[in-house]
Structures are given as structure tokens and as C-alpha cells.
Amino acid sequence: MNKDINILNIFTNKINLLDLNRTEIEHFIESLGYKEFVAKQIMRWIYKYYCSDFKEMLNLNKKLRRQLEETACIFAPKFTREKISCDGTIKWITSLDNNHNIETVYIPDKNRSTLCISSQIGCVLNCHFCATGKINFKRNLKVSEIIAQIWQANKTLKSRNINTSITNVVFMGMGEPLFNLKNVVSALKIILDIYAFNLSKRRITISTSGIVPALNKLVNMVDVNLAISLHASNDVTRNIIMPINTKYNIASLLSSVSQYLKKSNANHGGVTIEYVMLHGINDSRQNAEELARLLKRLPSKINLIPWNTFQGAHFLCSTDNHINIFANVLRKNGFTTIIRKNRGQDINAACGQLTGDNTKNINFNNKI
Ligand code: SAH
Ligand code: SF4
């Protein structure tokens, strides 16, 4: 991997078109003296043909091509390393500046190709069961760094003659998307745009640990599927395993989610509640009953996630028996409940295992 390429735009000071949504590209093109429709032609080259060289955009006039070369670039950080799981899941690592890495996970299934993308390098939130929370937070990803993960994934699949592009995008990689709200929303506009990735809002999911003020803003910004990392049936347990709960407790979080659902078309089947199964911590029958009571008035479906281990962690995953009993209590209470299959465990690509191989920075001092 040529690291110089990844920081090219920093040195050349050119505008990276992958940082701009359609309206912004239109403004940029107009500032160069051209009509707005040219923006769509350029976006077609970028998002349909995966072209990053203005010289190849032959339906643009020569003068514009030269102007674009002087002022802009199309720069998508490349995947640096790849790990392939025995179940077909692929983990791609991208080295950004200062050797900070992010991870992107491709999960092929019968009818869909899901890409799990990162929104930050590391995470400040320190949920105790999550490997990403144990690496030092570095920074938010730029719009182009979020978009590049999908762009490079599609380009890679195409180069391998895999006859599908990404059909679903989930913000469940490294980081807390609502702590990078502005860039994530800009990226979502590009993912939804018919002249870019053109994915339907029902095929995009933002997963959040529950940053209530940001969620209250999101409701007026964009409509996509919401997944809430609840992971506990009461504040006492959630305060311990997810310290963010001491700031935004379960009641305030669920009330904010209700407001989002009132305005949303994407979440027509209800919000997805994520619940990681931690042996002896949140997995008793009483916890399941308490969870059912908590969610009684919230249209929701529940994903039980068997906890994935990582080096230095101090938890155990619940037994299959406990997970099944827990699921059955929820089902008896009328909740659609799925026990999530963990994909890519053998390459540390499953939920909560993503560290970007930044393991030098891992900090295991925060035992609970
Ligand atoms: N920060 C966001 C999105 C990234 S985490 C969030 O917390 O929602 C994606 C999902 O994986 C979240 O539901 C998270 O709680 C869960 N997760 C984290 N660590 C895990 C682990 N070790 N095993 C299983 N799921 C985990
Ligand atoms: Fe951050 Fe999400 Fe991991 Fe919590 S679970 S530390 S919010 S990435």
C-alpha cells in the first residue's frame, strides 16, 4: 500500500469530490462556470463507473477536465489489508493518516450483500464489552472516508467479477455514528442519492448507543433504520456496562426513539433493539421479563447478540440455553426476536471485535 496516495489531498489542497453531496458538487461546478447538470455527469463517472481520473471523463469538455484536475480530486483511501473468514465474510482494513486503521466488514448472504462501515477511528464511549471502546479514540472520519468504504467495496467486488454490489449498509463498525453526526448525515445523503449509491432508506441502518441530543437532531435530518444498543433491562446494569447511560438513561433514550419513530417511514416494522448476551450480567429470565415490560409501548424487534470475545475482556457469553430461554420469554410477550448469527468471528470481524488492528493502543485498565 502506498501511504502517500492516502494523504494526497492534504498536500495538494484540492477538493475531494467524495466529500461532497450532490448539492455541494452542483455548487462547485457552478463556481467553475458550468451548468448544474454537469454535476450529475460527474457523479455518474464516480459512482457508476468508479472512475477517479478526470482525463477519462470524455463527455466533459476539455477545458472543464483541466479545471477539475487543477482544483479537485476523487480520492478514496484504499483497503490496505484483507482477511477472509471461512463463512465468506471479508474484513478490510484501511490505513489512514499516522497509521491509524479503520475496519470495514463485508457480509454476503443469500439475498443481500451487507457492508458494516466505521464512522470514527476508535470510540470514546468505553462500553466495557466492546473492543472498539478499548482503543484510544483518534478522530471522526471525514465524509470521503465513510463513502470510500462503500466505493472501494463495490470496486473490489467488481474487480473480482462478483456479480453484486453492496445492497445494505450498516453503521455498526468502529465508532459511535451520532458523535460524528454532521459527516454521517452528509454521507447518508450520498448513500441515498439516485446519482450515487442509490440505496433505499430501509437498507441503511444507524446503530447507536443512545446519544439522546444527537438522536433528537437526527429526526429532522434523515430517515433511515435505527438500531439501539440497549443491552440492559434496567439503568443499574446499563450504568455499569455502558457508562453513557449515566448521562442519558433508558427512559430518556426510549422517549427520543419514540419521537424518531413518529416521523420515520424507514422503521415501519419498529426500531431494532440490540441486546448483547452477557453471562450472569443481563441474561436472566427476570431480565427478559423486565425488558418486555420496558419495550411494551415501543414498536420494536429485538436482536439478541451472543457476546463476541476479544483479548483481555472480562466477560463470558451466555450459554445457548440461556439465550433460548431469554428469546422465548420475549417471543411469548409478542416481540419478534432474532438470535443473531455471528459472522466472521475467526477473523475478529464480528460485532464489537473491531480494533482496526490498533491493538498497540488497547487499554484494558477499565475493568468492571
Ligand atoms: N457505536 C455504535 C455502533 C457500533 S457497535 C453502537 O454502539 O451501537 C455495533 C454493535 O455491536 C452494537 O450493538 C454494540 O453494542 C455491539 N457490540 C459491541 N461489542 C460487542 C461484542 N463484544 N459482542 C457482541 N456485540 C458487541
Ligand atoms: Fe463505542 Fe458502540 Fe463499542 Fe460502545 S459499543 S464502545 S458506543 S463502538
PDB file of C-alpha atoms in Angstrom, residues 129 229-232 241-242 273-279 281-283 303-308 317-318 326 351:
ATOM      1  CA  PHE A 129     -17.966  -5.393  26.472  1.00  0.00           C
ATOM      2  CA  SER A 229     -27.730  -0.699  21.576  1.00  0.00           C
ATOM      3  CA  LEU A 230     -29.753  -1.196  24.737  1.00  0.00           C
ATOM      4  CA  HIS A 231     -28.023  -4.260  26.234  1.00  0.00           C
ATOM      5  CA  ALA A 232     -29.675  -3.998  29.637  1.00  0.00           C
ATOM      6  CA  ILE A 241     -21.712  -1.856  31.277  1.00  0.00           C
ATOM      7  CA  MET A 242     -22.387   1.312  29.226  1.00  0.00           C
ATOM      8  CA  ILE A 273     -33.226  -3.194  19.822  1.00  0.00           C
ATOM      9  CA  GLU A 274     -29.772  -4.755  20.144  1.00  0.00           C
ATOM     10  CA  TYR A 275     -29.094  -6.778  23.252  1.00  0.00           C
ATOM     11  CA  VAL A 276     -25.711  -8.407  23.774  1.00  0.00           C
ATOM     12  CA  MET A 277     -25.925 -11.601  25.825  1.00  0.00           C
ATOM     13  CA  LEU A 278     -23.521 -11.458  28.771  1.00  0.00           C
ATOM     14  CA  HIS A 279     -23.419 -14.452  31.082  1.00  0.00           C
ATOM     15  CA  ILE A 281     -24.934  -9.920  33.870  1.00  0.00           C
ATOM     16  CA  ASN A 282     -28.032  -9.238  31.782  1.00  0.00           C
ATOM     17  CA  ASP A 283     -29.271 -12.679  30.688  1.00  0.00           C
ATOM     18  CA  ASN A 303     -31.819  -8.785  18.133  1.00  0.00           C
ATOM     19  CA  LEU A 304     -30.051 -10.905  20.728  1.00  0.00           C
ATOM     20  CA  ILE A 305     -26.317 -10.819  20.017  1.00  0.00           C
ATOM     21  CA  PRO A 306     -24.181 -13.597  21.513  1.00  0.00           C
ATOM     22  CA  TRP A 307     -21.247 -11.690  23.009  1.00  0.00           C
ATOM     23  CA  ASN A 308     -18.034 -11.938  20.975  1.00  0.00           C
ATOM     24  CA  CYS A 317     -21.054 -15.168  26.527  1.00  0.00           C
ATOM     25  CA  SER A 318     -24.390 -16.505  27.796  1.00  0.00           C
ATOM     26  CA  PHE A 326     -34.427 -15.335  27.058  1.00  0.00           C
ATOM     27  CA  CYS A 351     -19.739  -7.150  16.332  1.00  0.00           C
TER      28      CYS A 351
END
